[in-house]
mmCIF file of C-alpha atoms in Angstrom:
data_model
loop_
_atom_site.group_PDB
_atom_site.id
_atom_site.type_symbol
_atom_site.label_atom_id
_atom_site.label_comp_id
_atom_site.label_asym_id
_atom_site.label_seq_id
_atom_site.Cartn_x
_atom_site.Cartn_y
_atom_site.Cartn_z
ATOM 1 C CA ILE J 5 88.395 71.541 159.176
ATOM 2 C CA SER J 6 91.713 70.840 156.633
ATOM 3 C CA LEU J 7 89.928 71.984 153.749
ATOM 4 C CA PHE J 8 88.186 74.968 155.987
ATOM 5 C CA SER J 9 91.658 75.959 157.534
ATOM 6 C CA LEU J 10 92.464 76.126 153.804
ATOM 7 C CA LEU J 11 90.221 78.536 152.366
ATOM 8 C CA VAL J 12 90.336 80.341 155.260
ATOM 9 C CA PHE J 13 93.982 80.822 154.383
ATOM 10 C CA LEU J 14 94.009 81.805 151.357
ATOM 11 C CA ARG J 15 91.369 84.390 152.407
ATOM 12 C CA TYR J 16 93.064 85.772 154.924
ATOM 13 C CA HIS J 17 96.117 85.964 152.493
ATOM 14 C CA ILE J 18 94.266 87.484 149.720
ATOM 15 C CA TYR J 19 92.669 89.523 151.887
ATOM 16 C CA TYR J 20 95.491 91.511 153.816
ATOM 17 C CA GLY J 21 97.410 91.658 150.284
ATOM 18 C CA TYR J 22 99.774 89.214 150.767
ATOM 19 C CA PRO J 23 102.442 88.895 148.289
ATOM 20 C CA LEU J 24 101.620 85.275 146.692
ATOM 21 C CA GLU J 25 104.720 83.576 147.572
ATOM 22 C CA THR J 26 103.531 83.487 150.874
ATOM 23 C CA TYR J 27 99.660 81.033 149.481
ATOM 24 C CA LEU J 28 100.816 80.106 146.183
ATOM 25 C CA GLU J 29 100.092 75.857 147.670
ATOM 26 C CA PHE J 30 96.829 76.832 149.239
ATOM 27 C CA PRO J 31 94.498 76.490 145.959
ATOM 28 C CA ILE J 32 97.113 73.987 144.851
ATOM 29 C CA VAL J 33 96.674 72.321 147.733
ATOM 30 C CA ILE J 34 92.740 73.062 147.349
ATOM 31 C CA ALA J 35 91.902 71.429 144.749
ATOM 32 C CA GLN J 36 93.474 68.622 145.270
ATOM 33 C CA ASP J 37 90.791 68.391 148.240
ATOM 34 C CA VAL J 38 88.367 69.516 146.660
ATOM 35 C CA ILE J 39 88.913 66.745 143.902
ATOM 36 C CA LEU J 40 89.666 63.867 146.307
ATOM 37 C CA LEU J 41 86.085 64.760 148.723
ATOM 38 C CA SER J 42 84.213 65.181 144.903
ATOM 39 C CA CYS J 43 85.424 61.690 144.269
ATOM 40 C CA ILE J 44 84.750 59.767 148.008
ATOM 41 C CA MET J 45 81.123 61.453 147.770
ATOM 42 C CA HIS J 46 80.333 60.481 144.515
ATOM 43 C CA PHE J 47 81.433 56.647 144.662
ATOM 44 C CA SER J 48 79.661 57.054 148.723
ATOM 45 C CA GLY J 49 76.084 58.075 146.787
ATOM 46 C CA LYS J 50 76.762 61.679 149.424
ATOM 47 C CA VAL J 51 77.100 63.996 145.882
ATOM 48 C CA ARG J 52 74.207 65.788 147.838
ATOM 49 C CA ARG J 53 75.369 66.525 151.050
ATOM 50 C CA ALA J 54 78.906 67.079 148.612
ATOM 51 C CA CYS J 55 76.836 70.135 146.819
ATOM 52 C CA PHE J 56 75.179 71.043 150.085
ATOM 53 C CA TYR J 57 78.952 71.116 151.847
ATOM 54 C CA ALA J 58 79.701 72.815 148.161
ATOM 55 C CA LEU J 59 77.601 75.600 149.136
ATOM 56 C CA VAL J 60 78.582 76.534 152.561
ATOM 57 C CA TYR J 61 81.357 77.265 152.135
ATOM 58 C CA TRP J 62 81.457 78.903 149.299
ATOM 59 C CA VAL J 63 78.982 81.223 151.759
ATOM 60 C CA GLY J 64 81.490 81.090 153.446
ATOM 61 C CA TRP J 65 85.030 82.137 151.436
ATOM 62 C CA TYR J 66 82.337 85.775 151.446
ATOM 63 C CA MET J 67 81.467 86.275 154.630
ATOM 64 C CA ILE J 68 84.584 85.777 156.780
ATOM 65 C CA THR J 69 85.912 88.425 155.530
ATOM 66 C CA LEU J 70 81.845 91.044 155.625
ATOM 67 C CA GLN J 71 83.931 92.364 158.900
ATOM 68 C CA LYS J 72 87.424 92.574 159.696
ATOM 69 C CA TRP J 73 87.305 91.480 163.205
ATOM 70 C CA ILE J 74 85.375 87.708 161.152
ATOM 71 C CA ILE J 75 88.357 87.527 158.805
ATOM 72 C CA ASP J 76 91.486 87.734 162.015
ATOM 73 C CA LEU J 77 88.983 85.636 164.113
ATOM 74 C CA ALA J 78 88.763 83.000 161.820
ATOM 75 C CA MET J 79 93.289 82.772 161.077
ATOM 76 C CA ASN J 80 93.348 82.034 165.211
ATOM 77 C CA LEU J 81 89.779 80.285 165.539
ATOM 78 C CA CYS J 82 92.015 77.876 162.834
ATOM 79 C CA THR J 83 95.622 77.505 164.154
ATOM 80 C CA LEU J 84 94.319 76.717 167.735
ATOM 81 C CA ALA J 85 92.185 74.073 166.149
ATOM 82 C CA SER J 86 95.041 72.963 164.248
ATOM 83 C CA ALA J 87 97.494 72.972 167.160
ATOM 84 C CA ALA J 88 94.234 70.664 168.492
ATOM 85 C CA SER J 89 94.603 67.803 166.471
ATOM 86 C CA ARG J 90 99.081 67.761 167.174
ATOM 87 C CA LEU J 91 98.221 67.796 170.348
ATOM 88 C CA VAL J 92 95.100 64.859 169.924
ATOM 89 C CA GLN J 93 97.430 62.844 167.924
ATOM 90 C CA LEU J 94 99.867 63.267 171.179
ATOM 91 C CA GLN J 95 97.557 62.343 173.917
ATOM 92 C CA HIS J 96 96.368 59.200 171.858
ATOM 93 C CA LEU J 97 100.900 57.909 170.943
ATOM 94 C CA TRP J 98 101.159 57.857 174.788
ATOM 95 C CA GLU J 99 98.867 56.572 175.939
ATOM 96 C CA THR J 100 98.489 53.564 173.319
ATOM 97 C CA LYS J 101 102.052 54.132 172.963
ATOM 98 C CA ASP J 102 101.611 52.899 169.657
ATOM 99 C CA ALA J 103 102.859 54.802 166.609
ATOM 100 C CA ARG J 104 102.727 51.441 163.526
ATOM 101 C CA GLN J 105 99.609 53.351 162.123
ATOM 102 C CA ALA J 106 100.867 56.980 161.820
ATOM 103 C CA SER J 107 103.701 57.508 159.282
ATOM 104 C CA ALA J 108 106.879 59.315 161.178
ATOM 105 C CA LEU J 109 107.954 60.656 156.766
ATOM 106 C CA THR J 110 104.355 62.208 156.798
ATOM 107 C CA TRP J 111 104.940 64.125 159.549
ATOM 108 C CA GLY J 112 107.758 64.370 158.924
ATOM 109 C CA MET J 113 107.735 66.215 155.486
ATOM 110 C CA SER J 114 105.482 68.756 158.244
ATOM 111 C CA VAL J 115 107.599 69.582 159.630
ATOM 112 C CA TYR J 116 109.415 70.140 156.615
ATOM 113 C CA ALA J 117 106.347 72.143 154.786
ATOM 114 C CA SER J 118 106.155 74.480 158.644
ATOM 115 C CA ALA J 119 110.165 75.299 159.082
ATOM 116 C CA GLY J 120 109.922 76.454 155.131
ATOM 117 C CA LYS J 121 107.112 78.200 155.506
ATOM 118 C CA LEU J 122 108.238 80.327 158.715
ATOM 119 C CA GLN J 123 111.040 82.601 155.883
ATOM 120 C CA THR J 124 107.771 83.049 153.849
ATOM 121 C CA ALA J 125 105.475 84.469 157.241
ATOM 122 C CA PHE J 126 108.849 86.416 158.982
ATOM 123 C CA PHE J 127 107.295 89.876 158.099
ATOM 124 C CA PHE J 128 103.686 88.508 159.494
ATOM 125 C CA LEU J 129 103.331 88.464 162.909
ATOM 126 C CA LEU J 130 100.236 85.947 163.281
ATOM 127 C CA ILE J 131 101.195 83.653 160.241
ATOM 128 C CA LEU J 132 104.591 83.465 161.625
ATOM 129 C CA ILE J 133 103.511 82.832 164.989
ATOM 130 C CA ARG J 134 100.777 80.732 163.895
ATOM 131 C CA PHE J 135 103.918 78.767 161.740
ATOM 132 C CA ILE J 136 105.923 78.004 165.244
ATOM 133 C CA VAL J 137 103.495 76.400 166.976
ATOM 134 C CA MET J 138 102.515 74.459 163.564
ATOM 135 C CA LEU J 139 106.890 73.407 163.532
ATOM 136 C CA ILE J 140 106.501 73.362 167.760
ATOM 137 C CA LEU J 141 104.329 70.787 167.278
ATOM 138 C CA ASN J 142 104.828 68.564 164.559
ATOM 139 C CA ILE J 143 108.383 67.608 165.258
ATOM 140 C CA TRP J 144 106.395 66.446 168.890
ATOM 141 C CA VAL J 145 104.797 64.741 166.735
ATOM 142 C CA THR J 146 107.534 62.972 164.752
ATOM 143 C CA ALA J 147 109.658 62.486 167.960
ATOM 144 C CA THR J 148 107.035 60.409 169.805
ATOM 145 C CA ILE J 149 106.116 58.435 167.016
ATOM 146 C CA LEU J 150 109.906 57.576 166.494
ATOM 147 C CA HIS J 151 110.433 56.798 169.547
ATOM 148 C CA TYR J 152 106.852 54.630 170.102
ATOM 149 C CA ARG J 153 107.941 52.404 167.243
ATOM 150 C CA LYS J 154 111.655 52.063 168.393
ATOM 151 C CA ILE J 155 110.800 50.580 172.004
ATOM 152 C CA LYS J 156 107.818 48.372 170.178
ATOM 153 C CA LYS J 157 111.139 46.411 168.029
ATOM 154 C CA THR J 158 113.334 45.840 171.592
ATOM 155 C CA ASP J 159 109.847 44.359 172.907
#
């Protein structure tokens, strides 16, 4: 879902003609994800499946811009999926009260990235809303991880 979301964000920015500064990191992160997934698929012997996924993403790249409402819906669904993943992470942390498998540093970097993106997205309401939601949820997950790590150390 992460790679799909990045592709939607990139396509959304290009479709609406936003300044390059608002989406320059997306092509770089997409390239990193594609290289990583290609290596995983190659070394696990699933090259055909990788080709199928590549075809699906390639077709999707053009399909989402056939109509304005499609790209807008895709962007909203990506925000929903991203928020849902953070809420699932929070639920898991609350249920287990154990944050040993979660990285506070990684989530802290997510907080920093979300906060940094706010300044570039300030004039684009849909993108601004997404980054605010992600910032709040990333802070929440980071705080929960740190809270449960502190509890485990004192036990």
